[in-house]
PDB file of C-alpha atoms and ligand atoms in Angstrom:
ATOM      1  CA  MET P   1     -75.754-239.455 -59.765  1.00  0.00           C
ATOM      2  CA  GLU P   2     -76.596-237.484 -56.586  1.00  0.00           C
ATOM      3  CA  GLU P   3     -78.768-234.600 -57.480  1.00  0.00           C
ATOM      4  CA  TYR P   4     -77.749-231.553 -55.706  1.00  0.00           C
ATOM      5  CA  ILE P   5     -79.585-229.123 -57.857  1.00  0.00           C
ATOM      6  CA  LYS P   6     -82.864-229.938 -59.949  1.00  0.00           C
ATOM      7  CA  LEU P   7     -84.995-227.782 -62.051  1.00  0.00           C
ATOM      8  CA  ILE P   8     -88.270-229.208 -63.388  1.00  0.00           C
ATOM      9  CA  ASP P   9     -90.142-227.235 -66.043  1.00  0.00           C
ATOM     10  CA  VAL P  10     -89.132-223.872 -64.588  1.00  0.00           C
ATOM     11  CA  ARG P  11     -90.837-220.758 -66.249  1.00  0.00           C
ATOM     12  CA  LYS P  12     -90.559-217.063 -65.513  1.00  0.00           C
ATOM     13  CA  GLU P  13     -92.952-214.632 -67.291  1.00  0.00           C
ATOM     14  CA  PHE P  14     -92.941-210.987 -66.996  1.00  0.00           C
ATOM     15  CA  LYS P  15     -96.045-208.869 -68.125  1.00  0.00           C
ATOM     16  CA  LEU P  16     -95.432-205.704 -69.804  1.00  0.00           C
ATOM     17  CA  GLY P  17     -98.660-204.186 -70.818  1.00  0.00           C
ATOM     18  CA  GLU P  18    -100.501-206.644 -72.945  1.00  0.00           C
ATOM     19  CA  ASN P  19     -97.396-208.684 -73.692  1.00  0.00           C
ATOM     20  CA  ILE P  20     -95.963-211.633 -71.855  1.00  0.00           C
ATOM     21  CA  ILE P  21     -92.415-212.138 -72.035  1.00  0.00           C
ATOM     22  CA  LYS P  22     -91.303-215.721 -71.378  1.00  0.00           C
ATOM     23  CA  ALA P  23     -87.894-214.845 -69.845  1.00  0.00           C
ATOM     24  CA  VAL P  24     -87.312-218.442 -68.879  1.00  0.00           C
ATOM     25  CA  ASN P  25     -89.143-221.250 -70.435  1.00  0.00           C
ATOM     26  CA  GLU P  26     -89.337-225.013 -69.770  1.00  0.00           C
ATOM     27  CA  ILE P  27     -86.021-225.341 -68.057  1.00  0.00           C
ATOM     28  CA  ASP P  28     -84.930-228.803 -66.898  1.00  0.00           C
ATOM     29  CA  LEU P  29     -81.648-229.195 -65.325  1.00  0.00           C
ATOM     30  CA  SER P  30     -79.767-231.249 -62.859  1.00  0.00           C
ATOM     31  CA  MET P  31     -76.380-230.879 -61.237  1.00  0.00           C
ATOM     32  CA  GLY P  32     -74.396-232.707 -58.556  1.00  0.00           C
ATOM     33  CA  LYS P  33     -72.573-231.275 -55.703  1.00  0.00           C
ATOM     34  CA  GLY P  34     -69.263-229.815 -56.821  1.00  0.00           C
ATOM     35  CA  ASP P  35     -70.434-229.696 -60.443  1.00  0.00           C
ATOM     36  CA  MET P  36     -69.747-226.470 -62.567  1.00  0.00           C
ATOM     37  CA  LEU P  37     -71.976-225.294 -65.262  1.00  0.00           C
ATOM     38  CA  ARG P  38     -71.699-222.483 -67.643  1.00  0.00           C
ATOM     39  CA  ILE P  39     -74.513-220.583 -69.194  1.00  0.00           C
ATOM     40  CA  THR P  40     -74.309-218.931 -72.595  1.00  0.00           C
ATOM     41  CA  GLY P  41     -76.698-217.085 -74.728  1.00  0.00           C
ATOM     42  CA  ARG P  42     -77.324-213.672 -76.395  1.00  0.00           C
ATOM     43  CA  SER P  43     -78.392-210.586 -74.421  1.00  0.00           C
ATOM     44  CA  GLY P  44     -81.903-210.870 -73.322  1.00  0.00           C
ATOM     45  CA  SER P  45     -81.817-214.756 -73.603  1.00  0.00           C
ATOM     46  CA  GLY P  46     -82.664-215.331 -69.905  1.00  0.00           C
ATOM     47  CA  LYS P  47     -79.354-215.983 -68.428  1.00  0.00           C
ATOM     48  CA  SER P  48     -79.622-213.733 -65.422  1.00  0.00           C
ATOM     49  CA  THR P  49     -83.246-214.427 -64.942  1.00  0.00           C
ATOM     50  CA  LEU P  50     -82.459-218.041 -64.753  1.00  0.00           C
ATOM     51  CA  LEU P  51     -79.454-217.432 -62.295  1.00  0.00           C
ATOM     52  CA  ASN P  52     -81.787-215.096 -60.065  1.00  0.00           C
ATOM     53  CA  LEU P  53     -84.352-217.943 -59.825  1.00  0.00           C
ATOM     54  CA  MET P  54     -81.942-220.550 -58.675  1.00  0.00           C
ATOM     55  CA  ALA P  55     -80.275-218.023 -56.186  1.00  0.00           C
ATOM     56  CA  GLY P  56     -84.004-217.400 -54.774  1.00  0.00           C
ATOM     57  CA  LEU P  57     -83.736-213.730 -55.834  1.00  0.00           C
ATOM     58  CA  GLU P  58     -86.907-213.966 -58.010  1.00  0.00           C
ATOM     59  CA  GLU P  59     -89.914-216.144 -57.856  1.00  0.00           C
ATOM     60  CA  ALA P  60     -90.598-218.550 -60.635  1.00  0.00           C
ATOM     61  CA  THR P  61     -93.993-218.295 -62.374  1.00  0.00           C
ATOM     62  CA  SER P  62     -94.213-222.333 -62.224  1.00  0.00           C
ATOM     63  CA  GLY P  63     -92.019-225.311 -62.057  1.00  0.00           C
ATOM     64  CA  GLU P  64     -89.831-226.641 -59.304  1.00  0.00           C
ATOM     65  CA  ILE P  65     -86.429-225.777 -58.099  1.00  0.00           C
ATOM     66  CA  ILE P  66     -85.062-228.258 -55.769  1.00  0.00           C
ATOM     67  CA  ILE P  67     -81.655-227.465 -54.156  1.00  0.00           C
ATOM     68  CA  ASP P  68     -80.098-229.922 -51.627  1.00  0.00           C
ATOM     69  CA  GLY P  69     -83.564-231.303 -51.027  1.00  0.00           C
ATOM     70  CA  SER P  70     -85.415-227.952 -50.416  1.00  0.00           C
ATOM     71  CA  HIS P  71     -87.883-226.626 -52.629  1.00  0.00           C
ATOM     72  CA  ILE P  72     -87.184-222.957 -53.335  1.00  0.00           C
ATOM     73  CA  GLU P  73     -90.471-222.246 -55.132  1.00  0.00           C
ATOM     74  CA  LYS P  74     -92.287-223.216 -52.065  1.00  0.00           C
ATOM     75  CA  MET P  75     -90.513-220.740 -49.706  1.00  0.00           C
ATOM     76  CA  ASN P  76     -91.919-217.510 -48.457  1.00  0.00           C
ATOM     77  CA  GLU P  77     -89.777-214.506 -48.802  1.00  0.00           C
ATOM     78  CA  ARG P  78     -88.272-214.848 -45.253  1.00  0.00           C
ATOM     79  CA  GLU P  79     -87.277-218.357 -45.885  1.00  0.00           C
ATOM     80  CA  ARG P  80     -85.720-217.380 -49.228  1.00  0.00           C
ATOM     81  CA  ILE P  81     -83.497-214.760 -47.718  1.00  0.00           C
ATOM     82  CA  ARG P  82     -82.525-217.287 -45.063  1.00  0.00           C
ATOM     83  CA  TYR P  83     -81.723-219.832 -47.690  1.00  0.00           C
ATOM     84  CA  ARG P  84     -79.672-217.314 -49.732  1.00  0.00           C
ATOM     85  CA  ARG P  85     -77.698-216.124 -46.813  1.00  0.00           C
ATOM     86  CA  LYS P  86     -76.737-219.750 -45.720  1.00  0.00           C
ATOM     87  CA  ASN P  87     -75.990-221.266 -49.296  1.00  0.00           C
ATOM     88  CA  ILE P  88     -75.413-218.866 -51.907  1.00  0.00           C
ATOM     89  CA  GLY P  89     -72.363-216.527 -52.959  1.00  0.00           C
ATOM     90  CA  PHE P  90     -73.019-214.241 -55.832  1.00  0.00           C
ATOM     91  CA  ILE P  91     -70.279-212.477 -58.032  1.00  0.00           C
ATOM     92  CA  PHE P  92     -71.438-209.659 -60.201  1.00  0.00           C
ATOM     93  CA  GLN P  93     -69.971-208.146 -63.540  1.00  0.00           C
ATOM     94  CA  SER P  94     -69.824-204.810 -62.174  1.00  0.00           C
ATOM     95  CA  TYR P  95     -68.484-205.979 -58.741  1.00  0.00           C
ATOM     96  CA  ASN P  96     -71.249-204.180 -56.799  1.00  0.00           C
ATOM     97  CA  LEU P  97     -69.062-203.085 -53.913  1.00  0.00           C
ATOM     98  CA  LEU P  98     -70.251-200.261 -51.630  1.00  0.00           C
ATOM     99  CA  PRO P  99     -68.152-197.325 -52.455  1.00  0.00           C
ATOM    100  CA  GLN P 100     -67.971-195.747 -49.007  1.00  0.00           C
ATOM    101  CA  TYR P 101     -66.525-198.830 -47.393  1.00  0.00           C
ATOM    102  CA  THR P 102     -62.988-200.257 -47.469  1.00  0.00           C
ATOM    103  CA  ALA P 103     -62.196-203.561 -49.363  1.00  0.00           C
ATOM    104  CA  LEU P 104     -62.078-205.443 -45.791  1.00  0.00           C
ATOM    105  CA  GLU P 105     -65.478-203.807 -44.713  1.00  0.00           C
ATOM    106  CA  ASN P 106     -67.002-204.863 -47.947  1.00  0.00           C
ATOM    107  CA  VAL P 107     -65.779-208.365 -47.683  1.00  0.00           C
ATOM    108  CA  ALA P 108     -66.929-208.493 -44.028  1.00  0.00           C
ATOM    109  CA  LEU P 109     -70.470-207.268 -44.900  1.00  0.00           C
ATOM    110  CA  PRO P 110     -72.230-210.632 -45.244  1.00  0.00           C
ATOM    111  CA  LEU P 111     -70.953-211.824 -41.807  1.00  0.00           C
ATOM    112  CA  ILE P 112     -72.489-208.643 -40.354  1.00  0.00           C
ATOM    113  CA  LEU P 113     -75.846-210.030 -41.660  1.00  0.00           C
ATOM    114  CA  ARG P 114     -75.034-213.424 -40.071  1.00  0.00           C
ATOM    115  CA  GLY P 115     -74.431-211.600 -36.668  1.00  0.00           C
ATOM    116  CA  VAL P 116     -70.667-212.541 -36.579  1.00  0.00           C
ATOM    117  CA  ASP P 117     -68.894-210.348 -33.956  1.00  0.00           C
ATOM    118  CA  THR P 118     -66.457-207.799 -35.059  1.00  0.00           C
ATOM    119  CA  LYS P 119     -63.091-209.695 -34.193  1.00  0.00           C
ATOM    120  CA  LYS P 120     -64.202-212.853 -35.847  1.00  0.00           C
ATOM    121  CA  ARG P 121     -65.400-210.838 -38.918  1.00  0.00           C
ATOM    122  CA  GLU P 122     -62.088-209.297 -39.349  1.00  0.00           C
ATOM    123  CA  GLU P 123     -60.205-212.626 -39.121  1.00  0.00           C
ATOM    124  CA  MET P 124     -62.524-214.376 -41.495  1.00  0.00           C
ATOM    125  CA  ALA P 125     -62.321-211.413 -43.922  1.00  0.00           C
ATOM    126  CA  LYS P 126     -58.513-211.428 -43.602  1.00  0.00           C
ATOM    127  CA  GLU P 127     -58.259-215.110 -44.350  1.00  0.00           C
ATOM    128  CA  ILE P 128     -60.258-215.118 -47.483  1.00  0.00           C
ATOM    129  CA  MET P 129     -58.596-211.998 -48.660  1.00  0.00           C
ATOM    130  CA  GLU P 130     -55.289-213.562 -48.250  1.00  0.00           C
ATOM    131  CA  GLN P 131     -56.390-216.579 -50.327  1.00  0.00           C
ATOM    132  CA  VAL P 132     -57.831-214.358 -53.068  1.00  0.00           C
ATOM    133  CA  GLY P 133     -54.552-212.244 -52.966  1.00  0.00           C
ATOM    134  CA  ILE P 134     -56.103-208.825 -52.255  1.00  0.00           C
ATOM    135  CA  TYR P 135     -55.395-208.478 -48.444  1.00  0.00           C
ATOM    136  CA  SER P 136     -52.598-206.071 -49.341  1.00  0.00           C
ATOM    137  CA  HIS P 137     -55.550-203.656 -50.502  1.00  0.00           C
ATOM    138  CA  ALA P 138     -57.699-204.246 -47.343  1.00  0.00           C
ATOM    139  CA  SER P 139     -57.776-200.526 -46.361  1.00  0.00           C
ATOM    140  CA  HIS P 140     -58.400-199.381 -49.903  1.00  0.00           C
ATOM    141  CA  LYS P 141     -61.758-198.065 -51.055  1.00  0.00           C
ATOM    142  CA  PRO P 142     -63.374-199.459 -54.485  1.00  0.00           C
ATOM    143  CA  ASN P 143     -62.413-196.371 -56.320  1.00  0.00           C
ATOM    144  CA  GLU P 144     -58.863-196.710 -55.176  1.00  0.00           C
ATOM    145  CA  MET P 145     -58.450-200.244 -57.016  1.00  0.00           C
ATOM    146  CA  SER P 146     -58.321-201.589 -60.510  1.00  0.00           C
ATOM    147  CA  GLY P 147     -61.075-203.531 -61.990  1.00  0.00           C
ATOM    148  CA  GLY P 148     -59.184-206.887 -61.203  1.00  0.00           C
ATOM    149  CA  GLN P 149     -58.495-205.931 -57.715  1.00  0.00           C
ATOM    150  CA  GLN P 150     -62.235-204.855 -57.219  1.00  0.00           C
ATOM    151  CA  GLN P 151     -63.348-208.176 -58.535  1.00  0.00           C
ATOM    152  CA  ARG P 152     -61.012-210.013 -56.119  1.00  0.00           C
ATOM    153  CA  VAL P 153     -62.852-208.194 -53.329  1.00  0.00           C
ATOM    154  CA  GLY P 154     -66.155-209.144 -54.932  1.00  0.00           C
ATOM    155  CA  ILE P 155     -64.889-212.751 -54.960  1.00  0.00           C
ATOM    156  CA  ALA P 156     -63.825-212.537 -51.329  1.00  0.00           C
ATOM    157  CA  ARG P 157     -67.086-211.171 -50.273  1.00  0.00           C
ATOM    158  CA  ALA P 158     -68.919-213.973 -52.152  1.00  0.00           C
ATOM    159  CA  LEU P 159     -66.831-216.552 -50.406  1.00  0.00           C
ATOM    160  CA  VAL P 160     -66.354-215.334 -46.921  1.00  0.00           C
ATOM    161  CA  THR P 161     -69.456-217.296 -45.674  1.00  0.00           C
ATOM    162  CA  SER P 162     -68.042-220.417 -47.431  1.00  0.00           C
ATOM    163  CA  PRO P 163     -71.258-221.102 -49.435  1.00  0.00           C
ATOM    164  CA  PRO P 164     -71.786-224.364 -51.077  1.00  0.00           C
ATOM    165  CA  ILE P 165     -73.061-222.745 -54.203  1.00  0.00           C
ATOM    166  CA  VAL P 166     -71.725-219.951 -56.032  1.00  0.00           C
ATOM    167  CA  PHE P 167     -73.343-218.042 -58.976  1.00  0.00           C
ATOM    168  CA  ALA P 168     -71.479-215.574 -61.125  1.00  0.00           C
ATOM    169  CA  ASP P 169     -72.902-213.390 -63.745  1.00  0.00           C
ATOM    170  CA  GLU P 170     -70.474-212.417 -66.332  1.00  0.00           C
ATOM    171  CA  PRO P 171     -67.593-211.938 -63.623  1.00  0.00           C
ATOM    172  CA  THR P 172     -64.816-211.161 -66.158  1.00  0.00           C
ATOM    173  CA  GLY P 173     -67.143-209.143 -68.398  1.00  0.00           C
ATOM    174  CA  ASN P 174     -65.181-205.859 -67.438  1.00  0.00           C
ATOM    175  CA  LEU P 175     -61.728-207.249 -67.254  1.00  0.00           C
ATOM    176  CA  ASP P 176     -59.009-207.684 -69.882  1.00  0.00           C
ATOM    177  CA  THR P 177     -58.027-211.113 -71.169  1.00  0.00           C
ATOM    178  CA  LYS P 178     -55.153-211.843 -68.828  1.00  0.00           C
ATOM    179  CA  THR P 179     -56.944-210.560 -65.586  1.00  0.00           C
ATOM    180  CA  SER P 180     -59.900-212.547 -66.830  1.00  0.00           C
ATOM    181  CA  GLU P 181     -57.809-215.823 -66.988  1.00  0.00           C
ATOM    182  CA  GLU P 182     -56.202-215.063 -63.419  1.00  0.00           C
ATOM    183  CA  VAL P 183     -59.789-214.511 -61.983  1.00  0.00           C
ATOM    184  CA  MET P 184     -61.008-217.718 -63.620  1.00  0.00           C
ATOM    185  CA  GLU P 185     -58.024-219.706 -62.407  1.00  0.00           C
ATOM    186  CA  LEU P 186     -58.336-218.348 -58.788  1.00  0.00           C
ATOM    187  CA  LEU P 187     -62.146-219.235 -58.857  1.00  0.00           C
ATOM    188  CA  LEU P 188     -61.585-222.799 -60.069  1.00  0.00           C
ATOM    189  CA  LYS P 189     -58.823-223.369 -57.522  1.00  0.00           C
ATOM    190  CA  LEU P 190     -60.889-222.365 -54.699  1.00  0.00           C
ATOM    191  CA  PHE P 191     -63.980-224.245 -55.783  1.00  0.00           C
ATOM    192  CA  ASN P 192     -62.172-227.665 -56.620  1.00  0.00           C
ATOM    193  CA  LYS P 193     -60.638-227.322 -53.144  1.00  0.00           C
ATOM    194  CA  LYS P 194     -63.990-227.000 -51.426  1.00  0.00           C
ATOM    195  CA  ARG P 195     -66.138-228.911 -53.792  1.00  0.00           C
ATOM    196  CA  THR P 196     -68.283-225.797 -54.514  1.00  0.00           C
ATOM    197  CA  THR P 197     -70.961-226.023 -56.937  1.00  0.00           C
ATOM    198  CA  PHE P 198     -70.392-223.284 -59.366  1.00  0.00           C
ATOM    199  CA  ILE P 199     -72.685-221.817 -62.121  1.00  0.00           C
ATOM    200  CA  LEU P 200     -71.196-219.129 -64.410  1.00  0.00           C
ATOM    201  CA  VAL P 201     -72.968-216.967 -66.979  1.00  0.00           C
ATOM    202  CA  SER P 202     -70.425-216.049 -69.507  1.00  0.00           C
ATOM    203  CA  HIS P 203     -70.486-214.582 -73.125  1.00  0.00           C
ATOM    204  CA  ASP P 204     -66.892-215.305 -73.161  1.00  0.00           C
ATOM    205  CA  GLU P 205     -65.583-218.223 -75.425  1.00  0.00           C
ATOM    206  CA  GLU P 206     -62.503-218.514 -73.396  1.00  0.00           C
ATOM    207  CA  THR P 207     -64.424-219.500 -70.182  1.00  0.00           C
ATOM    208  CA  LYS P 208     -65.190-222.922 -71.866  1.00  0.00           C
ATOM    209  CA  ASP P 209     -61.560-223.742 -71.339  1.00  0.00           C
ATOM    210  CA  TYR P 210     -62.313-223.828 -67.594  1.00  0.00           C
ATOM    211  CA  ILE P 211     -65.977-225.147 -67.751  1.00  0.00           C
ATOM    212  CA  GLU P 212     -66.991-227.627 -70.378  1.00  0.00           C
ATOM    213  CA  LYS P 213     -70.391-228.345 -69.263  1.00  0.00           C
ATOM    214  CA  THR P 214     -72.398-225.693 -71.092  1.00  0.00           C
ATOM    215  CA  ILE P 215     -76.138-224.848 -71.715  1.00  0.00           C
ATOM    216  CA  HIS P 216     -76.934-222.459 -74.267  1.00  0.00           C
ATOM    217  CA  LEU P 217     -80.109-220.414 -74.068  1.00  0.00           C
ATOM    218  CA  GLU P 218     -82.380-218.863 -76.709  1.00  0.00           C
ATOM    219  CA  ASP P 219     -85.446-216.931 -75.760  1.00  0.00           C
ATOM    220  CA  GLY P 220     -85.453-218.594 -72.337  1.00  0.00           C
ATOM    221  CA  GLU P 221     -85.041-222.086 -73.498  1.00  0.00           C
ATOM    222  CA  ILE P 222     -82.129-224.391 -73.577  1.00  0.00           C
ATOM    223  CA  ILE P 223     -81.352-225.155 -77.167  1.00  0.00           C
ATOM    224  CA  ASN P 224     -78.113-226.689 -76.807  1.00  0.00           C
ATOM    225  CA  SER P 225     -76.268-228.584 -74.093  1.00  0.00           C
ATOM    226  CA  LYS P 226     -72.583-229.792 -74.168  1.00  0.00           C
ATOM    227  CA  PHE P 227     -71.602-232.011 -71.324  1.00  0.00           C
ATOM    228  CA  SER P 228     -67.990-233.229 -70.981  1.00  0.00           C
ATOM    229  CA  LYS P 229     -68.793-236.541 -69.120  1.00  0.00           C
ATOM    230  CA  GLY P 230     -72.208-237.246 -70.166  1.00  0.00           C
ATOM    231  CA  GLU P 231     -73.473-237.052 -66.877  1.00  0.00           C
ATOM    232  CA  ASN P 232     -76.311-234.627 -67.078  1.00  0.00           C
ATOM    233  CA  HIS P 233     -79.962-234.953 -68.084  1.00  0.00           C
TER     234      HIS P 233
HETATM  235  N1  ATP W   1     -88.118-207.271 -64.169  1.00  0.00           N
HETATM  236  C1  ATP W   1     -88.319-207.437 -65.423  1.00  0.00           C
HETATM  237  N2  ATP W   1     -89.497-206.993 -66.061  1.00  0.00           N
HETATM  238  C2  ATP W   1     -89.645-207.375 -67.242  1.00  0.00           C
HETATM  239  N3  ATP W   1     -88.907-208.001 -68.246  1.00  0.00           N
HETATM  240  C3  ATP W   1     -87.948-208.392 -67.789  1.00  0.00           C
HETATM  241  C4  ATP W   1     -87.305-208.179 -66.364  1.00  0.00           C
HETATM  242  N4  ATP W   1     -86.222-208.889 -66.252  1.00  0.00           N
HETATM  243  C5  ATP W   1     -85.932-209.440 -67.302  1.00  0.00           C
HETATM  244  N5  ATP W   1     -86.824-209.061 -68.450  1.00  0.00           N
HETATM  245  C6  ATP W   1     -86.817-209.767 -69.697  1.00  0.00           C
HETATM  246  O1  ATP W   1     -86.551-210.887 -69.759  1.00  0.00           O
HETATM  247  C7  ATP W   1     -85.629-211.414 -70.809  1.00  0.00           C
HETATM  248  C8  ATP W   1     -84.429-212.025 -70.189  1.00  0.00           C
HETATM  249  O2  ATP W   1     -83.654-211.090 -69.503  1.00  0.00           O
HETATM  250  P1  ATP W   1     -82.150-211.460 -68.742  1.00  0.00           P
HETATM  251  O3  ATP W   1     -81.794-210.236 -67.994  1.00  0.00           O
HETATM  252  O4  ATP W   1     -82.318-212.783 -68.037  1.00  0.00           O
HETATM  253  O5  ATP W   1     -81.402-211.687 -70.091  1.00  0.00           O
HETATM  254  P2  ATP W   1     -79.694-212.042 -70.197  1.00  0.00           P
HETATM  255  O6  ATP W   1     -79.605-213.146 -70.897  1.00  0.00           O
HETATM  256  O7  ATP W   1     -79.181-211.946 -68.732  1.00  0.00           O
HETATM  257  O8  ATP W   1     -79.167-210.625 -70.803  1.00  0.00           O
HETATM  258  P3  ATP W   1     -77.689-209.908 -70.812  1.00  0.00           P
HETATM  259  O9  ATP W   1     -76.765-210.835 -71.423  1.00  0.00           O
HETATM  260  O10 ATP W   1     -77.967-208.734 -71.368  1.00  0.00           O
HETATM  261  O11 ATP W   1     -77.479-209.742 -69.327  1.00  0.00           O
HETATM  262  C9  ATP W   1     -85.359-210.030 -71.469  1.00  0.00           C
HETATM  263  O12 ATP W   1     -86.266-210.097 -72.595  1.00  0.00           O
HETATM  264  C10 ATP W   1     -85.701-209.024 -70.579  1.00  0.00           C
HETATM  265  O13 ATP W   1     -86.150-207.972 -71.173  1.00  0.00           O
HETATM  266 MG1   MG W   2     -77.815-210.756 -67.853  1.00  0.00          MG
END
């Protein structure tokens, strides 16, 4: 199998006074391009920390994180930022939209960071918002939209740069069952089309209907893996 993402004995420790918290411990993982992975585990089991390590948002205490041939753990801060902007889309549970900006402005934000000019930004934001079914709300501010609508804006913002890898941390955590289903179906449709590699943190039992390949974390360690095609590890 082509290895697109590989983690070797990855650990993340936090020091709190005298105590050392092993937030992520001895994680080995590999994924091919276009694979999807679901991460489950109780609150505090290390799911977000693992995601943040893979996204280059936090530095590992030890271990190797190799993504598309690049060692994330060897990058300095600037290189990590560049890696993130180029490769990663992030979808959050609480949407994390900027309240003072319209939906379209929120979606276009990652393009500003990439130096895309205004006209092109609006075109690209419009295109992804149409695909995600939220362009009708382009001029709405976040507080003028429902949770499901805000999450569609969050998804459009994560995907506007066409990142090859998308991380989502409980993206349906604040949505009702029906809206959650719609959001998951939308994500999978978009990702299958583009062969996006997708890593989802979810407490939700229902999300396993969409992504069978699951790792379960306890105290920062993988204690249980279920793989549909037996292609991992
Ligand atoms: N910046 C930090 N400083 C100290 N400890 C931290 C820090 N970030 C996380 N931790 C600890 O690491 C462990 C894992 O936290 P993490 O946020 O990854 O859990 P989680 O599985 O995402 O939980 P939840 O489902 O509640 O979001 C917890 O014990 C947490 O208290
Ligand atoms: Mg978390």
